[in-house]
Amino acid sequence: MTWEWGFLMGFALSAVSPAVVVPTLLKLSEGGYGESKGISTMVIAASSLDDIVAISAFGIFLGFATDAGENDVVAQIIHAPLEIGLGTAFGVIWGLISSWLPHKEDKFVVFKRVFMIGGGGLFSVLGSQMIGYTGAGPLSCIIAAFVACLCWKWQGWSDSYNPVATAFSGLWLVLQPALFGLIGAEIDLSQVDITQIGHGLVILVGGLVFRAVACTACLFGTNLNWKEMIFVNIAWLPKATVQAALGSVALDIVLARGAPPKDSVEYPLYMQEVSFGRSVLTIAVLSILVTAPLGAVGIAFSGTRLLSIEPSKEKNHQPSNSQIAASIDHLDV
């Protein structure tokens, strides 16, 4: 495999799946596990940013590997920084707007703030896709919510009282099954090369080991103990959402060109790219089948054993079902 395809595969596999990480961490957070050090928040935020970097870099090397999109190498290289810059700028601006509109004394302030954050996030995701900077949308969603919540705290809300977060927790209960259904629908097993499963497992395990070493090195010097470091490594195992979306992209682009005549000089290169594309898809599917259930079970099992339940000065527990229902009632206008 050439270096372009190698980097493409690496970034496709590197992303952590928030769809698996978020629900399990929210359950632990509701019980108070790791809340004194904000471990759940750290893992969720890091996994989201990890996805943005992985998707942006994947797009760059997809252009190199398949000659898709722009041929300007400089434009492809600066694409990722532009995505980060655009996403950050829009997120900060929209977060500030959402923090002051509507006014905190508005009768329907909860409903309107939910609409501002949700509507702004939808606009940023769809808008970023239209202009060709798909990574900017999710990043702006994260930053806008962070900035808005920070400003709402200054206006009197807190981590323990944030009805907007409670409302989105209720929406997540509804949307979560649909998300996993879409992930399953994106997996095309007919294109998987079963002869490469052995090599795929070696690559997958090697990547996970390297990530664990790097993650542990980054956590040294922080206030986390060794048990919490182990948990963070386990929490960053699951792969699903991004791999399901990106796994077949390169292969689809190659196959869409059509095969050149068998006696042409381009035919061997075409078949080589098809083989590379099948390898990427095979390992992406394998990563979902292996790490998604393993990570979900690992987080749920190890969280109660490795994380402390000591309360922080201001608890940030996730709401119970009754609290979610009560908050959603606030949205009725």
Short mmCIF file of C-alpha atoms in Angstrom, two decimals:
data_model
loop_
_atom_site.label_atom_id
_atom_site.label_comp_id
_atom_site.label_asym_id
_atom_site.label_seq_id
_atom_site.Cartn_x
_atom_site.Cartn_y
_atom_site.Cartn_z
CA MET A 1 0.00 0.00 0.00
CA THR A 2 1.33 3.44 -0.93
CA TRP A 3 1.90 6.13 1.68
CA GLU A 4 -1.18 8.12 0.59
CA TRP A 5 -3.45 5.13 1.09
CA GLY A 6 -1.69 4.28 4.34
CA PHE A 7 -2.40 7.70 5.83
CA LEU A 8 -5.95 7.57 4.46
CA MET A 9 -6.56 4.26 6.23
CA GLY A 10 -4.92 5.50 9.42
CA PHE A 11 -7.12 8.56 9.73
CA ALA A 12 -10.23 6.56 8.84
CA LEU A 13 -9.46 4.17 11.71
CA SER A 14 -8.26 6.74 14.24
CA ALA A 15 -11.61 8.38 14.97
CA VAL A 16 -13.45 7.48 18.18
CA SER A 17 -17.20 6.96 17.99
CA PRO A 18 -19.21 9.44 20.09
CA ALA A 19 -22.29 7.33 19.33
CA VAL A 20 -20.84 4.58 21.53
CA VAL A 21 -18.89 6.70 24.00
CA VAL A 22 -21.50 9.32 24.87
CA PRO A 23 -24.39 7.08 26.08
CA THR A 24 -22.21 4.93 28.31
CA LEU A 25 -20.38 7.91 29.78
CA LEU A 26 -23.63 9.74 30.45
CA LYS A 27 -24.84 6.78 32.50
CA LEU A 28 -21.64 6.82 34.54
CA SER A 29 -21.89 10.58 34.92
CA GLU A 30 -25.45 10.24 36.18
CA GLY A 31 -24.12 8.00 38.94
CA GLY A 32 -21.38 10.49 39.80
CA TYR A 33 -18.46 8.36 38.62
CA GLY A 34 -15.44 10.46 37.71
CA GLU A 35 -17.37 13.69 38.09
CA SER A 36 -14.98 15.21 40.60
CA LYS A 37 -12.32 15.37 37.87
CA GLY A 38 -14.61 15.88 34.89
CA ILE A 39 -13.48 12.68 33.20
CA SER A 40 -16.68 12.16 31.20
CA THR A 41 -16.58 15.70 29.86
CA MET A 42 -12.92 15.36 28.93
CA VAL A 43 -13.38 12.07 27.09
CA ILE A 44 -16.47 13.23 25.18
CA ALA A 45 -14.86 16.53 24.14
CA ALA A 46 -11.60 14.85 23.12
CA SER A 47 -13.39 12.18 21.08
CA SER A 48 -15.40 14.84 19.25
CA LEU A 49 -12.31 16.86 18.39
CA ASP A 50 -10.54 13.65 17.40
CA ASP A 51 -13.28 12.95 14.87
CA ILE A 52 -12.97 16.42 13.37
CA VAL A 53 -9.21 16.07 12.88
CA ALA A 54 -9.57 12.55 11.50
CA ILE A 55 -12.28 13.50 9.00
CA SER A 56 -10.39 16.58 7.82
CA ALA A 57 -7.12 14.67 7.36
CA PHE A 58 -8.97 11.81 5.66
CA GLY A 59 -10.31 14.27 3.10
CA ILE A 60 -6.81 15.58 2.40
CA PHE A 61 -5.29 12.15 1.79
CA LEU A 62 -8.36 11.03 -0.13
CA GLY A 63 -7.50 13.73 -2.64
CA PHE A 64 -3.89 12.58 -2.79
CA ALA A 65 -4.77 8.89 -3.11
CA THR A 66 -7.56 9.11 -5.68
CA ASP A 67 -6.92 12.50 -7.31
CA ALA A 68 -10.43 13.42 -6.18
CA GLY A 69 -11.33 17.06 -5.85
CA GLU A 70 -8.72 19.76 -6.29
CA ASN A 71 -5.35 19.00 -7.79
CA ASP A 72 -3.75 21.92 -5.99
CA VAL A 73 -1.59 20.34 -3.28
CA VAL A 74 -1.38 23.58 -1.30
CA ALA A 75 -5.17 23.91 -1.27
CA GLN A 76 -5.54 20.36 0.00
CA ILE A 77 -2.99 20.92 2.77
CA ILE A 78 -4.61 24.12 4.08
CA HIS A 79 -8.10 22.61 3.84
CA ALA A 80 -8.01 21.18 7.38
CA PRO A 81 -6.76 24.39 9.09
CA LEU A 82 -9.45 26.32 7.24
CA GLU A 83 -12.09 23.90 8.49
CA ILE A 84 -10.89 24.35 12.05
CA GLY A 85 -10.76 28.12 11.71
CA LEU A 86 -14.22 28.40 10.15
CA GLY A 87 -15.75 26.02 12.68
CA THR A 88 -14.18 27.83 15.62
CA ALA A 89 -15.17 31.29 14.40
CA PHE A 90 -18.79 30.38 13.67
CA GLY A 91 -19.08 28.42 16.92
CA VAL A 92 -17.87 31.32 19.06
CA ILE A 93 -20.10 33.84 17.28
CA TRP A 94 -23.20 31.65 17.41
CA GLY A 95 -22.54 30.70 21.02
CA LEU A 96 -22.39 34.37 22.02
CA ILE A 97 -25.57 35.14 20.07
CA SER A 98 -27.36 32.18 21.68
CA SER A 99 -26.28 33.32 25.14
CA TRP A 100 -27.96 36.71 24.80
CA LEU A 101 -30.89 35.90 22.52
CA PRO A 102 -33.39 35.37 24.01
CA HIS A 103 -33.07 37.44 27.17
CA LYS A 104 -32.65 35.41 30.35
CA GLU A 105 -35.95 36.79 31.70
CA ASP A 106 -37.90 35.66 28.63
CA LYS A 107 -40.94 33.53 29.49
CA PHE A 108 -39.94 30.82 27.02
CA VAL A 109 -36.19 31.12 27.49
CA VAL A 110 -35.58 27.34 27.65
CA PHE A 111 -37.47 26.60 24.45
CA LYS A 112 -35.79 29.44 22.58
CA ARG A 113 -32.31 28.52 23.78
CA VAL A 114 -32.86 24.91 22.72
CA PHE A 115 -33.99 26.17 19.32
CA MET A 116 -30.99 28.49 18.98
CA ILE A 117 -28.43 25.80 19.81
CA GLY A 118 -30.17 23.05 17.85
CA GLY A 119 -31.05 25.22 14.87
CA GLY A 120 -27.60 26.77 14.75
CA GLY A 121 -25.99 23.34 14.88
CA LEU A 122 -28.16 22.05 12.06
CA PHE A 123 -27.42 25.14 9.98
CA SER A 124 -23.67 24.85 10.55
CA VAL A 125 -23.53 21.14 9.66
CA LEU A 126 -25.60 21.48 6.48
CA GLY A 127 -23.95 24.75 5.53
CA SER A 128 -20.44 23.37 5.95
CA GLN A 129 -21.32 20.48 3.66
CA MET A 130 -22.59 22.87 1.01
CA ILE A 131 -19.37 24.89 0.96
CA GLY A 132 -17.11 21.82 1.05
CA TYR A 133 -15.79 22.15 4.61
CA THR A 134 -17.64 19.29 6.29
CA GLY A 135 -15.44 19.21 9.39
CA ALA A 136 -16.28 22.81 10.30
CA GLY A 137 -19.94 22.03 11.07
CA PRO A 138 -19.50 19.53 13.93
CA LEU A 139 -16.70 21.63 15.42
CA SER A 140 -18.88 24.74 15.46
CA CYS A 141 -21.66 22.76 17.20
CA ILE A 142 -19.32 21.81 20.04
CA ILE A 143 -17.85 25.29 20.43
CA ALA A 144 -21.22 27.08 20.20
CA ALA A 145 -22.70 24.90 22.94
CA PHE A 146 -19.61 25.37 25.11
CA VAL A 147 -19.58 29.16 24.73
CA ALA A 148 -23.33 29.44 25.30
CA CYS A 149 -23.24 27.27 28.44
CA LEU A 150 -20.33 29.29 29.79
CA CYS A 151 -22.26 32.52 29.32
CA TRP A 152 -25.42 31.01 30.81
CA LYS A 153 -23.44 30.20 33.95
CA TRP A 154 -22.52 33.86 34.25
CA GLN A 155 -26.24 34.64 33.96
CA GLY A 156 -27.19 32.38 36.86
CA TRP A 157 -27.38 28.83 35.53
CA SER A 158 -24.96 26.12 36.67
CA ASP A 159 -23.76 22.62 35.83
CA SER A 160 -26.41 21.15 38.10
CA TYR A 161 -29.17 23.36 36.67
CA ASN A 162 -29.13 23.59 32.89
CA PRO A 163 -32.57 22.80 31.42
CA VAL A 164 -31.23 23.12 27.87
CA ALA A 165 -28.78 20.28 28.50
CA THR A 166 -31.59 18.30 30.10
CA ALA A 167 -33.81 18.82 27.06
CA PHE A 168 -31.08 17.64 24.70
CA SER A 169 -30.60 14.58 26.89
CA GLY A 170 -34.24 13.76 26.25
CA LEU A 171 -33.82 14.27 22.51
CA TRP A 172 -30.79 11.98 22.58
CA LEU A 173 -32.93 9.16 23.99
CA VAL A 174 -35.11 9.41 20.89
CA LEU A 175 -32.38 9.91 18.28
CA GLN A 176 -29.90 7.34 19.58
CA PRO A 177 -31.65 4.26 18.05
CA ALA A 178 -31.92 6.03 14.70
CA LEU A 179 -28.21 6.83 14.74
CA PHE A 180 -27.20 3.23 15.35
CA GLY A 181 -29.62 2.11 12.66
CA LEU A 182 -27.91 4.43 10.18
CA ILE A 183 -24.50 3.09 11.21
CA GLY A 184 -25.62 -0.45 10.48
CA ALA A 185 -27.10 0.56 7.14
CA GLU A 186 -23.80 2.10 6.04
CA ILE A 187 -21.89 -1.18 6.44
CA ASP A 188 -21.63 -2.99 3.09
CA LEU A 189 -20.38 -6.50 3.80
CA SER A 190 -20.53 -7.47 0.12
CA GLN A 191 -17.42 -5.37 -0.54
CA VAL A 192 -15.41 -6.82 2.34
CA ASP A 193 -12.37 -8.93 1.44
CA ILE A 194 -12.38 -11.76 3.99
CA THR A 195 -8.84 -12.79 3.02
CA GLN A 196 -7.53 -9.61 4.65
CA ILE A 197 -9.18 -10.09 8.03
CA GLY A 198 -5.99 -11.45 9.59
CA HIS A 199 -3.89 -8.53 8.42
CA GLY A 200 -6.68 -6.19 9.44
CA LEU A 201 -6.70 -7.48 13.00
CA VAL A 202 -2.94 -6.98 13.26
CA ILE A 203 -3.23 -3.39 12.00
CA LEU A 204 -6.17 -2.69 14.30
CA VAL A 205 -4.51 -4.09 17.41
CA GLY A 206 -1.25 -2.34 16.60
CA GLY A 207 -3.02 0.98 16.22
CA LEU A 208 -4.90 0.56 19.48
CA VAL A 209 -1.71 -0.30 21.36
CA PHE A 210 0.09 2.72 19.93
CA ARG A 211 -2.85 4.96 20.86
CA ALA A 212 -2.89 3.58 24.40
CA VAL A 213 0.80 4.35 24.83
CA ALA A 214 0.39 7.88 23.44
CA CYS A 215 -2.74 8.51 25.51
CA THR A 216 -1.05 7.37 28.71
CA ALA A 217 1.96 9.57 27.98
CA CYS A 218 -0.32 12.58 27.50
CA LEU A 219 -2.10 11.92 30.79
CA PHE A 220 1.07 11.78 32.85
CA GLY A 221 1.42 14.89 34.96
CA THR A 222 -2.34 15.41 35.21
CA ASN A 223 -4.46 14.88 38.31
CA LEU A 224 -5.64 11.46 37.09
CA ASN A 225 -4.48 8.34 38.90
CA TRP A 226 -3.48 5.14 37.14
CA LYS A 227 -6.98 3.62 37.36
CA GLU A 228 -8.49 6.67 35.71
CA MET A 229 -5.81 6.60 33.01
CA ILE A 230 -6.73 3.00 32.23
CA PHE A 231 -10.39 3.98 32.00
CA VAL A 232 -9.66 6.83 29.58
CA ASN A 233 -7.80 4.39 27.33
CA ILE A 234 -10.75 2.01 27.41
CA ALA A 235 -13.18 4.85 26.69
CA TRP A 236 -11.29 5.73 23.52
CA LEU A 237 -11.53 2.21 22.08
CA PRO A 238 -14.93 2.25 20.30
CA LYS A 239 -15.08 2.93 16.58
CA ALA A 240 -18.32 3.03 14.63
CA THR A 241 -19.81 6.24 13.27
CA VAL A 242 -16.90 7.66 11.29
CA GLN A 243 -15.69 4.27 10.09
CA ALA A 244 -19.16 3.43 8.76
CA ALA A 245 -19.31 6.75 6.92
CA LEU A 246 -15.76 6.81 5.52
CA GLY A 247 -14.93 3.14 5.08
CA SER A 248 -16.27 2.79 1.54
CA VAL A 249 -15.68 6.34 0.28
CA ALA A 250 -12.32 5.73 -1.40
CA LEU A 251 -13.44 2.46 -2.98
CA ASP A 252 -16.62 4.08 -4.29
CA ILE A 253 -14.60 6.85 -5.94
CA VAL A 254 -12.28 4.36 -7.63
CA LEU A 255 -15.12 2.13 -8.84
CA ALA A 256 -17.10 5.13 -10.09
CA ARG A 257 -14.37 5.87 -12.63
CA GLY A 258 -14.92 2.56 -14.33
CA ALA A 259 -12.25 0.06 -15.29
CA PRO A 260 -9.95 0.99 -18.18
CA PRO A 261 -9.27 -1.56 -20.94
CA LYS A 262 -7.38 -4.58 -19.64
CA ASP A 263 -4.59 -4.12 -22.15
CA SER A 264 -4.00 -0.48 -21.18
CA VAL A 265 -1.20 0.73 -18.92
CA GLU A 266 -3.78 2.23 -16.52
CA TYR A 267 -5.45 -1.11 -15.77
CA PRO A 268 -2.86 -2.43 -13.25
CA LEU A 269 -2.97 0.88 -11.37
CA TYR A 270 -6.77 0.74 -11.33
CA MET A 271 -6.80 -2.79 -9.92
CA GLN A 272 -4.23 -1.77 -7.33
CA GLU A 273 -6.43 1.11 -6.16
CA VAL A 274 -9.45 -1.21 -6.02
CA SER A 275 -7.42 -3.56 -3.81
CA PHE A 276 -6.38 -0.67 -1.56
CA GLY A 277 -9.98 0.52 -1.32
CA ARG A 278 -11.21 -2.93 -0.34
CA SER A 279 -8.50 -3.11 2.31
CA VAL A 280 -9.61 0.19 3.83
CA LEU A 281 -13.25 -0.92 3.82
CA THR A 282 -12.45 -4.34 5.28
CA ILE A 283 -10.45 -2.96 8.18
CA ALA A 284 -13.01 -0.20 8.81
CA VAL A 285 -15.82 -2.77 9.09
CA LEU A 286 -13.61 -4.99 11.23
CA SER A 287 -12.88 -2.08 13.58
CA ILE A 288 -16.61 -1.52 14.07
CA LEU A 289 -17.40 -5.17 14.73
CA VAL A 290 -14.53 -5.57 17.21
CA THR A 291 -14.18 -2.27 19.06
CA ALA A 292 -17.77 -0.99 19.26
CA PRO A 293 -19.18 -3.78 21.47
CA LEU A 294 -15.86 -4.27 23.26
CA GLY A 295 -15.60 -0.57 24.05
CA ALA A 296 -19.21 -0.20 25.16
CA VAL A 297 -18.97 -3.18 27.51
CA GLY A 298 -15.53 -2.09 28.69
CA ILE A 299 -16.68 1.43 29.58
CA ALA A 300 -19.77 0.21 31.42
CA PHE A 301 -17.88 -2.53 33.28
CA SER A 302 -14.70 -0.63 34.18
CA GLY A 303 -16.30 2.73 34.91
CA THR A 304 -17.82 1.67 38.21
CA ARG A 305 -14.60 -0.07 39.23
CA LEU A 306 -11.91 2.35 38.10
CA LEU A 307 -13.55 5.73 38.67
CA SER A 308 -14.11 7.30 42.05
CA ILE A 309 -17.56 8.47 43.05
CA GLU A 310 -16.39 11.33 45.25
CA PRO A 311 -18.65 14.32 44.60
CA SER A 312 -17.18 17.58 43.36
CA LYS A 313 -18.03 20.92 44.85
CA GLU A 314 -20.72 21.33 42.26
CA LYS A 315 -22.08 18.06 40.94
CA ASN A 316 -22.65 17.74 37.27
CA HIS A 317 -24.84 14.66 37.23
CA GLN A 318 -26.89 13.85 34.19
CA PRO A 319 -30.63 14.23 34.72
CA SER A 320 -32.89 11.37 35.60
CA ASN A 321 -35.76 10.36 33.34
CA SER A 322 -38.21 12.34 35.46
CA GLN A 323 -36.02 15.43 35.20
CA ILE A 324 -35.80 14.99 31.44
CA ALA A 325 -39.57 14.74 31.15
CA ALA A 326 -40.03 17.82 33.32
CA SER A 327 -37.56 19.80 31.24
CA ILE A 328 -39.22 18.79 27.98
CA ASP A 329 -42.52 20.01 29.43
CA HIS A 330 -40.90 23.45 29.65
CA LEU A 331 -40.59 23.43 25.87
CA ASP A 332 -44.34 23.35 25.36
CA VAL A 333 -45.48 26.72 24.21
#
